[in-house]
Amino acid sequence: NAKSKGSGDFCFYSAQLNERLHERMQLEFRLRRALEREEFFLEYQPILDGKTGRINAVEALLRWNDPEKGRVMPDSFIPLAEDTGVILPLGEWVLRTACAKVRQWQDAGVMPVRMAVNISGKQFTQGDLSKTVEEALQQSGVHPSWLELELTETCLIHNVEETVKKLFRLKGLNVSLAIDDFGTGYSSLQYLKNFPIDHLKIDRGFINKLCDLPDDRAIVDAIIGIAKAMDLHVIAEGVETRQQAEYLAGRGCDEFQGYYFYRPLSEEKLLEVLSSEAAAGAPPGEEASWLE
Ligand code: C2E
Ligand code: MG
Ligand code: MG
Ligand code: MG
């Protein structure tokens, strides 16, 4: 009858919920353990100067070397790290490691590049981000102008007054601030005016079909136009073809990042690339000619 069926359903759902909860707790446990066991590592994707084609910066991208599953990409563990709060110690680890690497490379005489680090919304809203950043800079002795923080639009929308205060505190450390994935969140042009932002990274979703979709071209042109007018530096991410690069160079995009140039690289590979670039000597310097 209906009654016993109902309670059976209840048991079924509760078992399913239980299982999901269990899986989540498992993964949280494995993330915390991974942090202790130093199973996380960074890869570095070069960001090139739009005028000269030289490497100006690298973006640090987090990976997890899980002994059971092998290499795990951030999209499959960052959301849970955010939900469970693991992102706070993990994000701190990323900042400290990225700064330590910059220092190590500079000490070794490697061509200096800016280091861009991704910051999760939770780190921005819940953690004491400016303190963490200040400590990472102090401990490594890296000059703040080499560090860039990539914030997403979702970091910035919650409480505008609080956000402005936090951004100015970070800016006071003399690091650069970028908005990552620009155009995908709740893009507000208002905050470009009020927030002390240095760089805009155009989301790769718009770069993707740049050459086929007039609407995406219009969006990219508009973003570059606003950025130029407001004296912001624009970076295009996800550049995969020469055609896209040429289009963006023609529009005066300041920097490029994408598989067309480099994939995210291991530290070893990056150092090879940087040293061969340094050996190549002075950049050509001619506008956009490096793309030919
Ligand atoms: P993101 O910050 O937008 O980083 C760019 C992502 O696009 C990277 O994916 C990169 O490998 C990928 N990418 C770069 N060029 C191309 C291209 O030409 N084509 C395509 N299809 N993809 C390209 P990845 O490494 O899987 O990272 C995904 C996201 O995970 C990042 O997006 C970022 O939001 C997050 N993430 C990565 N590392 C960290 C971290 O240390 N902390 C936090 N909070 N988030 C991180
Ligand atoms: Mg990023
Ligand atoms: Mg991005
Ligand atoms: Mg992205």
XYZ file of C-alpha atoms and ligand atoms in Angstrom:
341
model
C 0.000 0.000 0.000
C 0.833 3.658 -0.208
C 2.265 3.927 3.249
C 4.859 1.208 2.967
C 5.780 2.401 -0.541
C 6.385 5.885 0.838
C 8.717 4.726 3.527
C 10.519 2.526 1.014
C 11.108 5.589 -1.173
C 12.383 7.434 1.799
C 14.896 4.714 2.546
C 15.978 4.672 -1.087
C 16.584 8.427 -1.230
C 18.253 8.506 2.103
C 20.630 5.750 1.047
C 21.447 7.719 -2.103
C 22.003 10.919 -0.168
C 24.126 9.071 2.280
C 26.246 7.741 -0.507
C 26.727 11.192 -1.997
C 27.620 12.647 1.368
C 30.043 9.840 1.908
C 31.719 10.425 -1.458
C 32.046 14.110 -0.700
C 33.612 13.470 2.682
C 35.964 10.979 1.068
C 37.078 13.542 -1.475
C 37.468 16.259 1.141
C 39.622 13.900 3.177
C 41.725 13.060 0.116
C 42.181 16.751 -0.730
C 43.397 17.573 2.791
C 45.684 14.575 2.757
C 46.987 15.547 -0.686
C 47.945 18.940 0.682
C 49.817 17.331 3.571
C 51.534 14.863 1.276
C 52.438 17.551 -1.234
C 50.633 15.926 -4.135
C 49.733 19.284 -5.714
C 51.948 20.973 -8.251
C 51.876 23.908 -10.626
C 52.200 24.203 -14.366
C 52.982 27.504 -16.039
C 51.406 28.825 -19.226
C 53.296 31.652 -20.959
C 51.563 34.951 -21.737
C 53.070 36.794 -24.705
C 53.472 40.456 -25.483
C 51.144 41.473 -28.321
C 53.724 43.752 -29.922
C 56.904 41.737 -29.670
C 55.781 38.156 -29.089
C 58.121 37.898 -26.103
C 56.999 36.153 -22.917
C 55.905 38.769 -20.373
C 54.252 36.534 -17.817
C 53.175 33.038 -16.886
C 49.918 31.864 -15.321
C 50.292 29.309 -12.530
C 47.797 26.465 -13.029
C 47.156 23.945 -10.292
C 47.242 20.169 -10.813
C 46.855 17.256 -8.438
C 48.989 14.199 -8.772
C 46.574 11.725 -7.160
C 48.318 8.409 -6.449
C 45.066 6.559 -7.277
C 43.824 8.472 -10.325
C 46.948 10.095 -11.673
C 46.907 13.684 -12.800
C 43.695 15.499 -11.879
C 42.764 18.862 -13.461
C 41.504 21.800 -11.389
C 37.959 21.858 -12.763
C 37.362 18.496 -11.104
C 38.549 19.424 -7.602
C 38.466 23.238 -7.186
C 34.653 23.401 -6.791
C 34.754 20.878 -3.950
C 37.794 22.549 -2.432
C 35.728 25.739 -2.438
C 32.653 24.092 -0.892
C 34.610 22.458 1.888
C 36.930 25.349 2.673
C 40.008 23.369 1.610
C 40.583 26.143 -0.938
C 41.859 28.421 1.847
C 44.973 26.395 2.778
C 45.281 25.186 -0.828
C 45.142 28.720 -2.228
C 47.725 29.764 0.318
C 49.968 26.946 -0.848
C 49.585 28.117 -4.471
C 50.496 31.705 -3.565
C 53.500 30.700 -1.486
C 54.746 28.234 -4.099
C 54.284 30.646 -7.009
C 56.187 33.417 -5.174
C 58.931 31.017 -4.100
C 59.364 29.947 -7.743
C 59.662 33.531 -8.966
C 62.371 34.133 -6.391
C 64.172 30.894 -7.232
C 64.125 31.648 -10.973
C 65.272 35.233 -10.493
C 68.122 34.056 -8.241
C 69.144 31.606 -10.964
C 69.309 34.442 -13.487
C 66.303 33.295 -15.512
C 64.647 35.995 -17.636
C 62.147 37.590 -15.230
C 58.414 37.232 -15.925
C 55.250 38.262 -14.100
C 53.519 35.439 -12.216
C 49.720 35.334 -12.452
C 47.913 33.389 -9.712
C 44.226 32.427 -9.740
C 42.263 33.422 -6.674
C 38.980 31.717 -5.825
C 35.950 33.724 -4.744
C 36.081 32.131 -1.333
C 39.670 33.181 -0.773
C 38.670 36.703 -1.631
C 35.501 36.887 0.446
C 36.338 34.647 3.420
C 40.084 34.513 3.850
C 42.362 37.349 4.809
C 43.737 37.479 1.291
C 45.831 40.621 1.645
C 47.590 39.143 4.667
C 48.263 35.868 2.844
C 49.605 37.735 -0.180
C 51.749 40.014 1.960
C 53.246 37.024 3.767
C 53.951 35.156 0.543
C 55.755 38.238 -0.802
C 57.706 38.761 2.400
C 58.747 35.145 2.780
C 59.954 34.932 -0.791
C 61.388 38.435 -1.003
C 59.724 38.870 -4.411
C 58.975 42.426 -5.510
C 55.170 42.800 -5.655
C 55.250 44.116 -9.202
C 56.010 40.552 -10.352
C 52.814 39.184 -8.841
C 49.421 39.403 -10.510
C 46.209 38.162 -8.908
C 43.469 36.845 -11.196
C 40.056 37.426 -9.693
C 36.851 36.230 -11.298
C 33.775 38.376 -11.604
C 31.999 36.179 -9.061
C 34.601 37.304 -6.468
C 33.543 40.844 -6.953
C 29.791 41.057 -6.982
C 28.754 40.154 -3.462
C 29.169 43.245 -1.378
C 30.426 46.131 -3.415
C 31.587 48.306 -0.525
C 33.476 45.460 1.103
C 34.909 44.451 -2.298
C 36.224 47.942 -2.992
C 37.915 48.046 0.421
C 39.527 44.655 -0.093
C 40.709 45.516 -3.589
C 42.315 48.744 -2.417
C 44.033 46.895 0.425
C 45.457 44.403 -2.112
C 46.377 47.167 -4.520
C 48.176 48.854 -1.624
C 50.623 45.941 -1.659
C 51.571 46.971 -5.208
C 50.555 43.725 -6.865
C 48.642 43.816 -10.177
C 44.996 42.863 -10.260
C 43.299 41.182 -13.210
C 39.701 40.192 -13.864
C 39.753 36.669 -15.251
C 37.157 35.228 -17.651
C 35.875 38.728 -18.333
C 32.495 38.798 -19.990
C 31.136 35.538 -18.586
C 29.993 36.528 -15.102
C 27.765 39.358 -14.114
C 29.880 41.766 -16.091
C 29.271 45.179 -14.764
C 30.900 48.090 -16.438
C 30.311 50.037 -13.258
C 32.951 48.133 -11.365
C 35.584 48.734 -13.995
C 35.169 52.350 -13.034
C 35.241 51.865 -9.264
C 37.645 48.992 -8.786
C 41.442 49.391 -8.930
C 41.893 46.802 -11.682
C 44.942 46.719 -13.979
C 44.185 43.929 -16.455
C 41.177 42.347 -18.145
C 41.405 38.791 -19.399
C 38.852 38.175 -22.135
C 37.216 34.808 -21.576
C 38.314 32.154 -24.006
C 34.678 31.464 -24.876
C 34.705 34.667 -26.947
C 38.093 33.991 -28.540
C 37.110 30.505 -29.588
C 34.870 31.356 -32.519
C 36.201 34.823 -33.138
C 36.768 34.148 -36.792
C 33.333 32.576 -37.440
C 30.954 34.561 -35.283
C 30.434 38.279 -35.920
C 28.741 38.633 -32.510
C 31.808 37.345 -30.700
C 33.958 39.698 -32.754
C 31.730 42.580 -31.725
C 32.030 41.594 -28.057
C 35.800 41.270 -28.250
C 36.100 44.616 -30.064
C 33.938 46.254 -27.413
C 35.934 44.797 -24.525
C 39.212 45.918 -26.091
C 37.712 49.349 -26.788
C 36.515 49.865 -23.208
C 39.782 48.585 -21.814
C 41.811 50.972 -23.971
C 39.591 53.903 -23.080
C 39.965 53.133 -19.366
C 43.669 52.500 -19.637
C 43.361 48.836 -18.737
C 45.649 46.230 -20.177
C 43.793 43.491 -22.137
C 44.820 39.851 -22.293
C 43.173 37.333 -24.623
C 43.098 33.791 -23.257
C 42.495 30.628 -25.244
C 44.115 31.781 -28.487
C 44.252 28.600 -30.553
C 44.847 29.738 -34.118
C 47.044 32.129 -36.001
C 43.970 33.802 -37.446
C 42.702 34.612 -33.957
C 46.098 35.983 -32.959
C 46.269 38.169 -36.056
C 42.787 39.524 -35.506
C 43.560 40.351 -31.871
C 46.923 41.913 -32.723
C 45.163 44.086 -35.279
C 42.798 45.317 -32.574
C 45.679 46.211 -30.283
C 45.211 43.425 -27.743
C 48.106 43.783 -25.266
C 48.862 40.157 -24.443
C 48.073 36.648 -25.702
C 47.777 33.305 -23.997
C 46.715 30.050 -25.587
C 47.537 26.692 -27.097
C 48.570 28.332 -30.368
C 51.641 29.637 -28.540
C 52.151 27.362 -25.542
C 50.214 24.853 -23.482
C 50.682 24.932 -19.718
C 54.277 23.733 -19.167
C 56.138 21.904 -16.439
C 58.658 24.037 -14.586
C 61.499 22.283 -16.370
C 60.049 22.948 -19.819
C 59.242 26.556 -18.972
C 62.829 27.218 -17.915
C 64.036 25.785 -21.227
C 61.674 28.061 -23.138
C 62.671 31.142 -21.120
C 66.365 30.507 -21.519
C 66.139 29.957 -25.260
C 64.131 33.149 -25.528
C 66.728 35.080 -23.528
C 69.430 33.651 -25.800
C 67.551 34.865 -28.882
C 68.424 38.411 -27.834
C 66.514 41.632 -28.362
C 62.898 41.337 -29.485
C 62.080 42.358 -33.062
C 60.171 45.375 -31.740
C 58.254 45.878 -34.994
C 54.524 46.056 -34.415
C 52.851 42.673 -34.946
C 55.586 41.569 -37.372
C 56.415 38.664 -35.076
C 53.208 36.935 -36.115
C 54.322 36.620 -39.728
P 41.523 29.973 -16.017
O 42.127 30.742 -14.898
O 40.633 30.708 -16.950
O 42.766 29.327 -16.765
C 42.822 29.101 -18.133
C 42.427 27.688 -18.464
O 42.319 27.599 -19.881
C 43.479 26.641 -18.073
O 42.810 25.415 -17.796
C 44.291 26.535 -19.350
O 44.993 25.320 -19.479
C 43.196 26.630 -20.379
N 43.690 27.100 -21.665
C 44.730 27.933 -21.932
N 44.874 28.148 -23.249
C 43.895 27.436 -23.859
C 43.518 27.241 -25.239
O 44.114 27.780 -26.162
N 42.444 26.445 -25.467
C 41.765 25.829 -24.460
N 40.730 25.049 -24.782
N 42.097 25.983 -23.154
C 43.139 26.783 -22.858
P 43.078 24.560 -16.482
O 44.530 24.534 -16.154
O 42.346 23.275 -16.639
O 42.369 25.430 -15.362
C 40.973 25.587 -15.352
C 40.544 26.582 -14.311
O 40.837 26.124 -12.986
C 41.260 27.923 -14.417
O 40.694 28.708 -15.440
C 41.015 28.482 -13.030
O 39.730 29.057 -12.949
C 41.050 27.240 -12.174
N 42.368 27.158 -11.506
C 43.540 26.690 -11.981
N 44.520 26.804 -11.051
C 43.949 27.384 -9.979
C 44.432 27.797 -8.682
O 45.630 27.685 -8.342
N 43.524 28.342 -7.819
C 42.203 28.532 -8.180
N 41.369 29.078 -7.265
N 41.725 28.171 -9.367
C 42.586 27.607 -10.269
Mg 43.172 32.410 -14.762
Mg 40.552 32.627 -17.506
Mg 38.464 30.070 -17.469
